[in-house]
Amino acid sequence: MTPGPVLRDAVAADAPRLAEFGARTFHETFAADNTPEDMRAHLAATFSPQRQLREIGDPTLDTLILADGEQWMGFTQLRAGHVSDGVPPQGSIELWRFYVDRRWHGKGLAALLMDGAKQRARRRGASTLWLGVWERNARAHAFYRKHGFQRVGRQVFVVGNDPQTDDVMLCALT
Ligand SMILES: CC(C)(COP(=O)(O)OP(=O)(O)OC[C@H]1O[C@@H](n2cnc3c(N)ncnc32)[C@H](O)[C@@H]1OP(=O)(O)O)[C@@H](O)C(=O)NCCC(=O)NCCS
């Protein structure tokens, strides 16, 4: 019997699995809308055991994994020290990555991950949580709106060689 889904901080030993999980989820979500070359370049630059190991040890990042025993359901990363279009320069923290495994979509697990991310952001002293989401990622938009985010601006997100437009959304942490 496992205790059910639990949110925990990533540790160094999680790096290889985190790289695999992130790359797989990104590919599943966005491969149909990008060229194979852009996708390959983005995955190679973003997900590798070495890269995730560095991120796990980076004090400006929080890497949180949602897992039920050995089964991983999702992960999120908070990043301090960055703001974007329409984001207050003081008291803001970025919800940098937010991925739930496809088999757990629509089952309330993403809400658990979001609650944990907001809690951690508050613990870090933030009053605003912000994120960038691809303008065409309709499911993510609907999810973020449901969780109190509103669009405040736009930013560029480059996938491989393709500059894409992200909507910038923020949520007040009360
Ligand atoms: C974005 C994500 C975290 C949301 O988690 P989820 O469990 O799928 O979210 P939910 O099912 O609670 O909410 C999604 C909402 O979008 C709706 N929806 C589903 N497909 C949709 C679509 N194609 N267009 C618009 N809305 C859609 C759902 O009906 C649901 O709304 P409802 O609760 O009012 O019915 C998850 O889908 C995910 O990890 N996706 C892949 C990675 C990703 O896109 N991450 C975000 C990067 S910024």
Coordinates of N, CA and C and ligand atoms in Angstrom, one line a residue:
M1 N 0.9 -1.2 0.0 CA 0.0 0.0 0.0 C 0.9 1.2 0.0
T2 N 0.7 2.1 -1.0 CA 1.4 3.4 -1.0 C 0.5 4.5 -0.3
P3 N 1.2 5.6 0.1 CA 0.4 6.6 0.8 C -0.5 7.5 -0.1
G4 N -0.4 7.2 -1.4 CA -1.1 8.1 -2.4 C -0.1 9.1 -2.9
P5 N -0.6 10.0 -3.8 CA 0.3 11.0 -4.4 C 0.9 11.9 -3.3
V6 N 2.2 12.0 -3.4 CA 3.0 12.9 -2.4 C 3.9 13.8 -3.2
L7 N 3.9 15.1 -2.8 CA 4.8 16.0 -3.4 C 6.1 16.1 -2.6
R8 N 7.2 16.0 -3.3 CA 8.5 16.1 -2.6 C 9.5 16.8 -3.4
D9 N 10.6 17.3 -2.8 CA 11.7 18.0 -3.5 C 12.5 16.9 -4.2
A10 N 12.9 17.2 -5.4 CA 13.8 16.3 -6.1 C 15.2 16.3 -5.5
V11 N 15.8 15.1 -5.6 CA 17.2 15.0 -5.1 C 18.1 14.6 -6.2
A12 N 19.4 14.6 -6.0 CA 20.3 14.4 -7.1 C 20.0 13.1 -7.9
A13 N 19.7 12.0 -7.2 CA 19.4 10.7 -7.8 C 18.2 10.8 -8.8
D14 N 17.4 11.8 -8.7 CA 16.2 11.9 -9.6 C 16.6 12.4 -11.0
A15 N 17.8 13.0 -11.1 CA 18.1 13.7 -12.4 C 17.9 12.9 -13.7
P16 N 18.3 11.7 -13.8 CA 18.1 10.9 -15.0 C 16.6 10.7 -15.3
R17 N 15.9 10.4 -14.3 CA 14.4 10.2 -14.5 C 13.7 11.5 -14.8
L18 N 14.1 12.5 -14.2 CA 13.5 13.8 -14.5 C 13.8 14.3 -15.9
A19 N 15.0 14.0 -16.4 CA 15.3 14.4 -17.8 C 14.4 13.6 -18.7
E20 N 14.3 12.3 -18.5 CA 13.5 11.4 -19.3 C 12.0 11.8 -19.3
F21 N 11.5 12.1 -18.1 CA 10.1 12.5 -17.9 C 9.8 13.8 -18.6
G22 N 10.7 14.8 -18.4 CA 10.5 16.1 -19.0 C 10.5 16.0 -20.5
A23 N 11.5 15.3 -21.1 CA 11.6 15.2 -22.5 C 10.4 14.5 -23.1
R24 N 10.0 13.4 -22.5 CA 8.8 12.6 -23.0 C 7.6 13.5 -23.0
T25 N 7.3 14.2 -21.9 CA 6.1 15.0 -21.8 C 6.1 16.1 -22.8
F26 N 7.3 16.8 -22.9 CA 7.4 17.9 -23.8 C 7.1 17.4 -25.3
H27 N 7.7 16.3 -25.6 CA 7.6 15.7 -26.9 C 6.1 15.3 -27.2
E28 N 5.5 14.6 -26.2 CA 4.1 14.2 -26.4 C 3.2 15.5 -26.6
T29 N 3.5 16.5 -25.9 CA 2.6 17.7 -25.9 C 2.8 18.5 -27.2
F30 N 4.1 18.7 -27.6 CA 4.3 19.7 -28.7 C 4.9 19.1 -30.0
A31 N 5.2 17.8 -30.1 CA 5.8 17.3 -31.3 C 5.0 17.6 -32.5
A32 N 3.7 17.5 -32.4 CA 2.8 17.6 -33.6 C 2.8 19.0 -34.1
D33 N 3.2 20.0 -33.4 CA 3.2 21.4 -33.8 C 4.6 22.0 -34.1
N34 N 5.6 21.1 -34.1 CA 7.0 21.6 -34.3 C 7.7 20.7 -35.3
T35 N 8.7 21.2 -36.0 CA 9.4 20.3 -36.9 C 10.3 19.4 -36.0
P36 N 10.6 18.2 -36.6 CA 11.4 17.2 -35.8 C 12.8 17.9 -35.5
E37 N 13.3 18.7 -36.4 CA 14.6 19.4 -36.1 C 14.6 20.3 -34.9
D38 N 13.5 21.2 -34.9 CA 13.4 22.1 -33.8 C 13.1 21.3 -32.5
M39 N 12.3 20.3 -32.6 CA 12.0 19.5 -31.4 C 13.3 18.8 -30.8
R40 N 14.1 18.2 -31.7 CA 15.3 17.6 -31.3 C 16.3 18.6 -30.7
A41 N 16.4 19.7 -31.3 CA 17.3 20.8 -30.7 C 16.9 21.2 -29.4
H42 N 15.6 21.4 -29.2 CA 15.1 21.9 -27.9 C 15.3 20.8 -26.8
L43 N 14.9 19.6 -27.2 CA 15.1 18.5 -26.2 C 16.5 18.3 -25.8
A44 N 17.4 18.4 -26.7 CA 18.8 18.2 -26.4 C 19.4 19.3 -25.5
A45 N 18.9 20.5 -25.8 CA 19.4 21.7 -25.0 C 18.7 21.8 -23.6
T46 N 17.6 21.1 -23.4 CA 16.8 21.3 -22.2 C 16.8 20.1 -21.2
F47 N 16.9 18.9 -21.8 CA 16.7 17.8 -20.9 C 17.9 16.8 -21.1
S48 N 18.7 16.7 -20.0 CA 19.7 15.7 -20.0 C 20.0 15.4 -18.5
P49 N 20.5 14.3 -18.1 CA 20.7 14.0 -16.7 C 21.6 15.1 -16.1
Q50 N 22.7 15.6 -16.8 CA 23.6 16.6 -16.3 C 22.8 17.9 -16.1
R51 N 22.0 18.3 -17.0 CA 21.3 19.5 -16.9 C 20.3 19.5 -15.7
Q52 N 19.6 18.4 -15.6 CA 18.6 18.3 -14.5 C 19.3 18.2 -13.2
L53 N 20.5 17.6 -13.2 CA 21.3 17.5 -11.9 C 21.7 19.0 -11.5
R54 N 22.1 19.8 -12.4 CA 22.5 21.2 -12.1 C 21.3 21.9 -11.6
E55 N 20.1 21.7 -12.2 CA 18.9 22.4 -11.8 C 18.5 22.0 -10.4
I56 N 18.6 20.7 -10.1 CA 18.2 20.3 -8.8 C 19.1 20.9 -7.7
G57 N 20.3 21.2 -8.0 CA 21.2 21.8 -7.1 C 21.2 23.3 -7.1
D58 N 20.5 23.9 -8.0 CA 20.5 25.4 -8.1 C 19.6 26.0 -7.0
P59 N 20.1 26.9 -6.2 CA 19.3 27.4 -5.1 C 18.3 28.4 -5.6
T60 N 18.3 28.8 -6.8 CA 17.2 29.7 -7.3 C 16.0 28.9 -7.8
L61 N 16.2 27.6 -7.9 CA 15.1 26.7 -8.4 C 14.5 25.8 -7.3
D62 N 13.2 25.6 -7.4 CA 12.6 24.5 -6.6 C 12.1 23.5 -7.6
T63 N 12.5 22.2 -7.4 CA 12.1 21.2 -8.3 C 11.3 20.2 -7.5
L64 N 10.0 20.1 -7.8 CA 9.0 19.3 -7.0 C 8.5 18.2 -7.8
I65 N 8.5 17.0 -7.3 CA 8.0 15.8 -8.0 C 6.8 15.3 -7.3
L66 N 5.7 15.0 -8.1 CA 4.5 14.4 -7.5 C 4.6 12.9 -7.9
A67 N 4.6 12.1 -6.8 CA 4.8 10.7 -7.1 C 3.9 9.9 -6.1
D68 N 3.5 8.7 -6.5 CA 2.9 7.7 -5.7 C 3.8 6.5 -5.6
G69 N 4.6 6.4 -4.5 CA 5.6 5.4 -4.5 C 6.6 5.6 -5.6
E70 N 6.8 4.6 -6.4 CA 7.8 4.6 -7.5 C 7.1 5.3 -8.8
Q71 N 5.8 5.5 -8.8 CA 5.1 6.0 -9.9 C 5.1 7.5 -9.9
W72 N 5.8 8.1 -10.9 CA 5.8 9.6 -11.0 C 4.6 10.0 -11.8
M73 N 3.9 11.1 -11.3 CA 2.8 11.6 -12.0 C 3.0 13.0 -12.7
G74 N 3.9 13.7 -12.1 CA 4.2 15.0 -12.6 C 5.4 15.7 -11.9
F75 N 5.8 16.8 -12.4 CA 6.8 17.6 -11.7 C 6.6 19.1 -12.1
T76 N 7.1 20.0 -11.2 CA 7.0 21.4 -11.5 C 8.3 22.0 -11.0
Q77 N 8.7 23.1 -11.6 CA 9.9 23.9 -11.2 C 9.5 25.3 -11.0
L78 N 9.9 25.9 -9.9 CA 9.8 27.3 -9.6 C 11.1 28.0 -9.8
R79 N 11.1 29.2 -10.4 CA 12.4 29.8 -10.7 C 12.3 31.3 -10.2
A80 N 13.3 31.6 -9.3 CA 13.3 33.0 -8.7 C 14.2 33.8 -9.6
G81 N 14.0 35.1 -9.5 CA 14.9 36.1 -10.2 C 14.6 36.4 -11.6
H82 N 13.5 36.0 -12.1 CA 13.1 36.3 -13.5 C 11.7 36.9 -13.5
V83 N 11.5 38.0 -14.4 CA 10.2 38.5 -14.6 C 10.0 38.7 -16.1
S84 N 8.8 39.0 -16.5 CA 8.5 39.2 -17.9 C 7.4 40.3 -18.0
D85 N 7.0 40.4 -19.3 CA 6.0 41.4 -19.6 C 4.8 41.4 -18.7
G86 N 4.6 42.5 -18.0 CA 3.4 42.7 -17.1 C 3.5 42.1 -15.8
V87 N 4.7 41.6 -15.4 CA 4.9 40.9 -14.1 C 5.5 41.9 -13.2
P88 N 5.0 42.1 -11.9 CA 5.6 43.0 -11.0 C 7.0 42.6 -10.7
P89 N 8.0 43.5 -10.7 CA 9.4 43.2 -10.5 C 9.7 42.7 -9.1
Q90 N 8.9 43.1 -8.2 CA 9.1 42.7 -6.8 C 8.1 41.6 -6.4
G91 N 8.5 40.6 -5.6 CA 7.6 39.7 -5.0 C 7.0 38.7 -6.0
S92 N 7.6 38.5 -7.2 CA 7.1 37.5 -8.1 C 8.0 36.3 -8.3
I93 N 7.4 35.2 -8.5 CA 8.2 34.0 -8.7 C 7.6 33.3 -9.9
E94 N 8.5 32.6 -10.7 CA 8.0 32.0 -12.0 C 7.7 30.5 -11.8
L95 N 6.5 30.1 -12.3 CA 6.2 28.7 -12.4 C 6.8 28.3 -13.8
W96 N 8.0 27.8 -13.7 CA 8.9 27.7 -14.9 C 8.5 26.5 -15.8
R97 N 8.4 25.4 -15.1 CA 7.9 24.2 -15.8 C 6.8 23.5 -15.0
F98 N 5.9 22.9 -15.7 CA 4.7 22.3 -15.1 C 4.2 21.2 -16.0
Y99 N 4.5 20.0 -15.6 CA 4.2 18.9 -16.5 C 3.5 17.7 -15.7
V100 N 2.4 17.2 -16.3 CA 1.8 16.1 -15.7 C 1.8 15.0 -16.8
D101 N 2.1 13.8 -16.3 CA 2.1 12.6 -17.3 C 0.7 12.5 -17.9
R102 N 0.7 12.2 -19.2 CA -0.6 12.2 -20.0 C -1.6 11.3 -19.3
R103 N -1.2 10.1 -18.8 CA -2.2 9.2 -18.3 C -3.0 9.8 -17.0
W104 N -2.4 10.8 -16.5 CA -3.0 11.5 -15.3 C -3.7 12.8 -15.6
H105 N -3.8 13.1 -16.8 CA -4.6 14.4 -17.2 C -6.0 14.2 -16.8
G106 N -6.6 15.3 -16.4 CA -8.1 15.3 -16.1 C -8.5 14.5 -14.8
K107 N -7.5 14.2 -14.0 CA -7.8 13.4 -12.8 C -7.5 14.1 -11.5
G108 N -7.3 15.4 -11.6 CA -7.1 16.2 -10.4 C -5.6 16.2 -9.8
L109 N -4.7 15.5 -10.5 CA -3.3 15.5 -10.0 C -2.7 16.8 -10.3
A110 N -3.0 17.4 -11.4 CA -2.4 18.7 -11.8 C -2.8 19.8 -10.7
A111 N -4.0 19.6 -10.1 CA -4.4 20.6 -9.1 C -3.6 20.4 -7.8
L112 N -3.2 19.2 -7.5 CA -2.4 18.9 -6.4 C -1.0 19.5 -6.6
L113 N -0.5 19.4 -7.8 CA 0.8 19.9 -8.1 C 0.8 21.5 -8.1
M114 N -0.3 22.0 -8.5 CA -0.4 23.5 -8.5 C -0.5 24.0 -7.1
D115 N -1.3 23.3 -6.2 CA -1.4 23.7 -4.8 C 0.0 23.7 -4.2
G116 N 0.7 22.7 -4.5 CA 2.1 22.5 -3.9 C 3.0 23.6 -4.4
A117 N 2.9 24.0 -5.7 CA 3.7 25.0 -6.2 C 3.4 26.4 -5.6
K118 N 2.1 26.6 -5.4 CA 1.7 27.9 -4.8 C 2.2 28.0 -3.3
Q119 N 2.1 26.9 -2.6 CA 2.5 26.8 -1.3 C 4.0 27.1 -1.2
R120 N 4.8 26.5 -2.1 CA 6.2 26.7 -2.1 C 6.6 28.2 -2.4
A121 N 5.8 28.7 -3.4 CA 6.1 30.1 -3.8 C 5.8 31.1 -2.6
R122 N 4.8 30.8 -1.8 CA 4.5 31.6 -0.7 C 5.6 31.5 0.4
R123 N 6.0 30.2 0.6 CA 7.1 30.0 1.5 C 8.4 30.8 1.1
R124 N 8.6 31.0 -0.1 CA 9.7 31.7 -0.6 C 9.5 33.2 -0.5
G125 N 8.3 33.6 0.0 CA 8.0 35.0 0.2 C 7.3 35.7 -1.0
A126 N 6.9 35.0 -2.0 CA 6.3 35.6 -3.2 C 4.9 36.0 -2.9
S127 N 4.4 37.1 -3.6 CA 3.0 37.4 -3.6 C 2.4 37.2 -4.9
T128 N 3.2 36.9 -5.9 CA 2.7 36.7 -7.3 C 3.4 35.5 -7.9
L129 N 2.6 34.6 -8.5 CA 3.1 33.5 -9.3 C 2.8 33.8 -10.7
W130 N 3.9 33.7 -11.6 CA 3.6 34.0 -13.0 C 4.2 32.8 -13.9
L131 N 3.7 32.8 -15.1 CA 4.2 31.7 -16.0 C 4.0 32.2 -17.5
G132 N 4.8 31.5 -18.3 CA 4.6 31.7 -19.8 C 4.0 30.4 -20.3
V133 N 3.0 30.5 -21.2 CA 2.3 29.4 -21.8 C 2.1 29.6 -23.2
W134 N 2.4 28.7 -24.0 CA 2.3 28.8 -25.5 C 0.9 29.2 -25.8
E135 N 0.8 30.2 -26.7 CA -0.6 30.8 -27.0 C -1.5 29.7 -27.5
R136 N -1.0 28.6 -28.1 CA -1.8 27.6 -28.7 C -2.1 26.4 -27.8
N137 N -1.6 26.5 -26.6 CA -1.8 25.3 -25.6 C -3.1 25.6 -24.9
A138 N -4.2 25.2 -25.5 CA -5.5 25.5 -25.0 C -5.8 24.8 -23.7
R139 N -5.4 23.6 -23.6 CA -5.7 22.9 -22.4 C -5.0 23.5 -21.2
A140 N -3.7 23.9 -21.3 CA -3.0 24.5 -20.3 C -3.6 25.9 -19.9
H141 N -4.0 26.6 -20.9 CA -4.7 27.9 -20.7 C -5.9 27.7 -19.8
A142 N -6.8 26.7 -20.2 CA -8.0 26.4 -19.4 C -7.7 26.0 -18.0
F143 N -6.6 25.2 -17.8 CA -6.2 24.8 -16.5 C -5.7 26.0 -15.7
Y144 N -4.9 26.8 -16.2 CA -4.3 27.9 -15.5 C -5.4 28.9 -15.1
R145 N -6.4 29.2 -16.0 CA -7.5 30.1 -15.7 C -8.3 29.6 -14.5
K146 N -8.5 28.2 -14.5 CA -9.3 27.6 -13.4 C -8.5 27.8 -12.1
H147 N -7.2 27.9 -12.2 CA -6.4 28.1 -10.9 C -6.0 29.5 -10.7
G148 N -6.8 30.5 -11.2 CA -6.7 31.9 -10.8 C -5.7 32.7 -11.6
F149 N -5.2 32.2 -12.7 CA -4.2 33.0 -13.5 C -5.0 33.8 -14.6
Q150 N -4.4 35.0 -14.8 CA -5.0 35.9 -15.9 C -3.8 36.3 -16.8
R151 N -4.2 36.5 -18.0 CA -3.2 36.9 -19.0 C -2.8 38.4 -18.8
V152 N -1.5 38.7 -18.7 CA -1.1 40.1 -18.6 C -0.1 40.5 -19.6
G153 N 0.4 39.6 -20.5 CA 1.4 40.0 -21.5 C 1.8 38.9 -22.3
R154 N 2.9 39.1 -23.1 CA 3.4 38.1 -24.0 C 4.9 38.0 -23.9
Q155 N 5.5 36.9 -24.3 CA 6.9 36.8 -24.4 C 7.3 35.8 -25.5
V156 N 8.5 35.8 -25.9 CA 9.0 34.9 -26.9 C 9.6 33.7 -26.3
F157 N 9.3 32.5 -26.8 CA 9.9 31.2 -26.3 C 10.4 30.5 -27.6
V158 N 11.7 30.3 -27.6 CA 12.3 29.7 -28.8 C 12.4 28.2 -28.7
V159 N 11.8 27.5 -29.6 CA 11.9 26.0 -29.7 C 12.8 25.7 -30.9
G160 N 14.0 25.2 -30.6 CA 15.0 25.0 -31.7 C 15.3 26.4 -32.3
N161 N 14.9 26.5 -33.6 CA 15.1 27.8 -34.3 C 13.8 28.6 -34.5
D162 N 12.8 28.2 -33.8 CA 11.5 28.8 -34.0 C 11.0 29.7 -32.9
P163 N 11.0 31.0 -33.1 CA 10.5 31.9 -32.0 C 9.0 31.8 -31.9
Q164 N 8.5 31.4 -30.8 CA 7.0 31.2 -30.7 C 6.5 32.2 -29.6
T165 N 5.2 32.5 -29.6 CA 4.7 33.4 -28.7 C 4.0 32.7 -27.5
D166 N 4.5 33.1 -26.3 CA 3.9 32.6 -25.1 C 3.0 33.7 -24.5
D167 N 1.8 33.4 -24.0 CA 1.1 34.3 -23.1 C 1.7 34.3 -21.8
V168 N 1.8 35.5 -21.2 CA 2.3 35.6 -19.8 C 1.1 35.7 -18.9
M169 N 1.0 34.8 -17.9 CA -0.2 34.8 -17.0 C 0.3 35.0 -15.6
L170 N -0.5 35.6 -14.7 CA -0.1 35.7 -13.3 C -1.3 35.5 -12.4
C171 N -0.9 35.1 -11.2 CA -1.9 34.7 -10.2 C -1.4 35.4 -8.8
A172 N -2.3 36.1 -8.2 CA -2.0 36.7 -6.9 C -2.0 35.6 -5.9
L173 N -1.0 35.5 -5.0 CA -1.0 34.5 -3.9 C -1.5 35.1 -2.7
T174 N -2.8 34.8 -2.3 CA -3.4 35.4 -1.2 C -3.2 34.6 0.1
Ligands
LIG1 C1 -1.6 21.5 -18.5 C2 -1.8 20.3 -17.5 C3 -0.9 20.5 -16.4 C4 -3.2 20.4 -17.0 O1 -3.5 19.3 -16.2 P1 -4.9 18.5 -16.5 O2 -5.0 17.4 -15.5 O3 -4.9 18.1 -18.0 O4 -5.9 19.7 -16.2 P2 -7.5 19.6 -16.0 O5 -8.1 18.5 -16.7 O6 -7.8 19.8 -14.5 O7 -8.0 21.0 -16.7 C5 -7.9 21.2 -18.1 C6 -9.1 21.9 -18.6 O8 -9.0 22.1 -20.0 C7 -10.1 21.6 -20.6 N1 -9.6 21.1 -21.9 C8 -9.2 19.9 -22.3 N2 -8.8 19.9 -23.6 C9 -8.9 21.2 -24.0 C10 -8.7 21.8 -25.3 N3 -8.2 21.1 -26.3 N4 -9.0 23.1 -25.4 C11 -9.5 23.8 -24.3 N5 -9.8 23.2 -23.1 C12 -9.5 21.9 -23.0 C13 -10.6 20.5 -19.8 O9 -12.0 20.2 -20.0 C14 -10.4 21.1 -18.4 O10 -11.4 22.0 -18.0 P3 -12.6 21.6 -17.0 O11 -12.0 21.1 -15.8 O12 -13.3 22.9 -16.9 O13 -13.4 20.5 -17.7 C15 -1.6 19.0 -18.2 O14 -2.6 18.8 -19.3 C16 -0.2 18.8 -18.8 O15 0.7 18.5 -18.1 N6 -0.1 18.9 -20.1 C17 1.2 18.7 -20.8 C18 2.3 19.7 -20.4 C19 1.8 21.1 -20.5 O16 1.2 21.5 -21.5 N7 2.3 21.9 -19.5 C20 2.0 23.3 -19.4 C21 3.1 24.0 -20.0 S1 2.9 25.7 -19.8

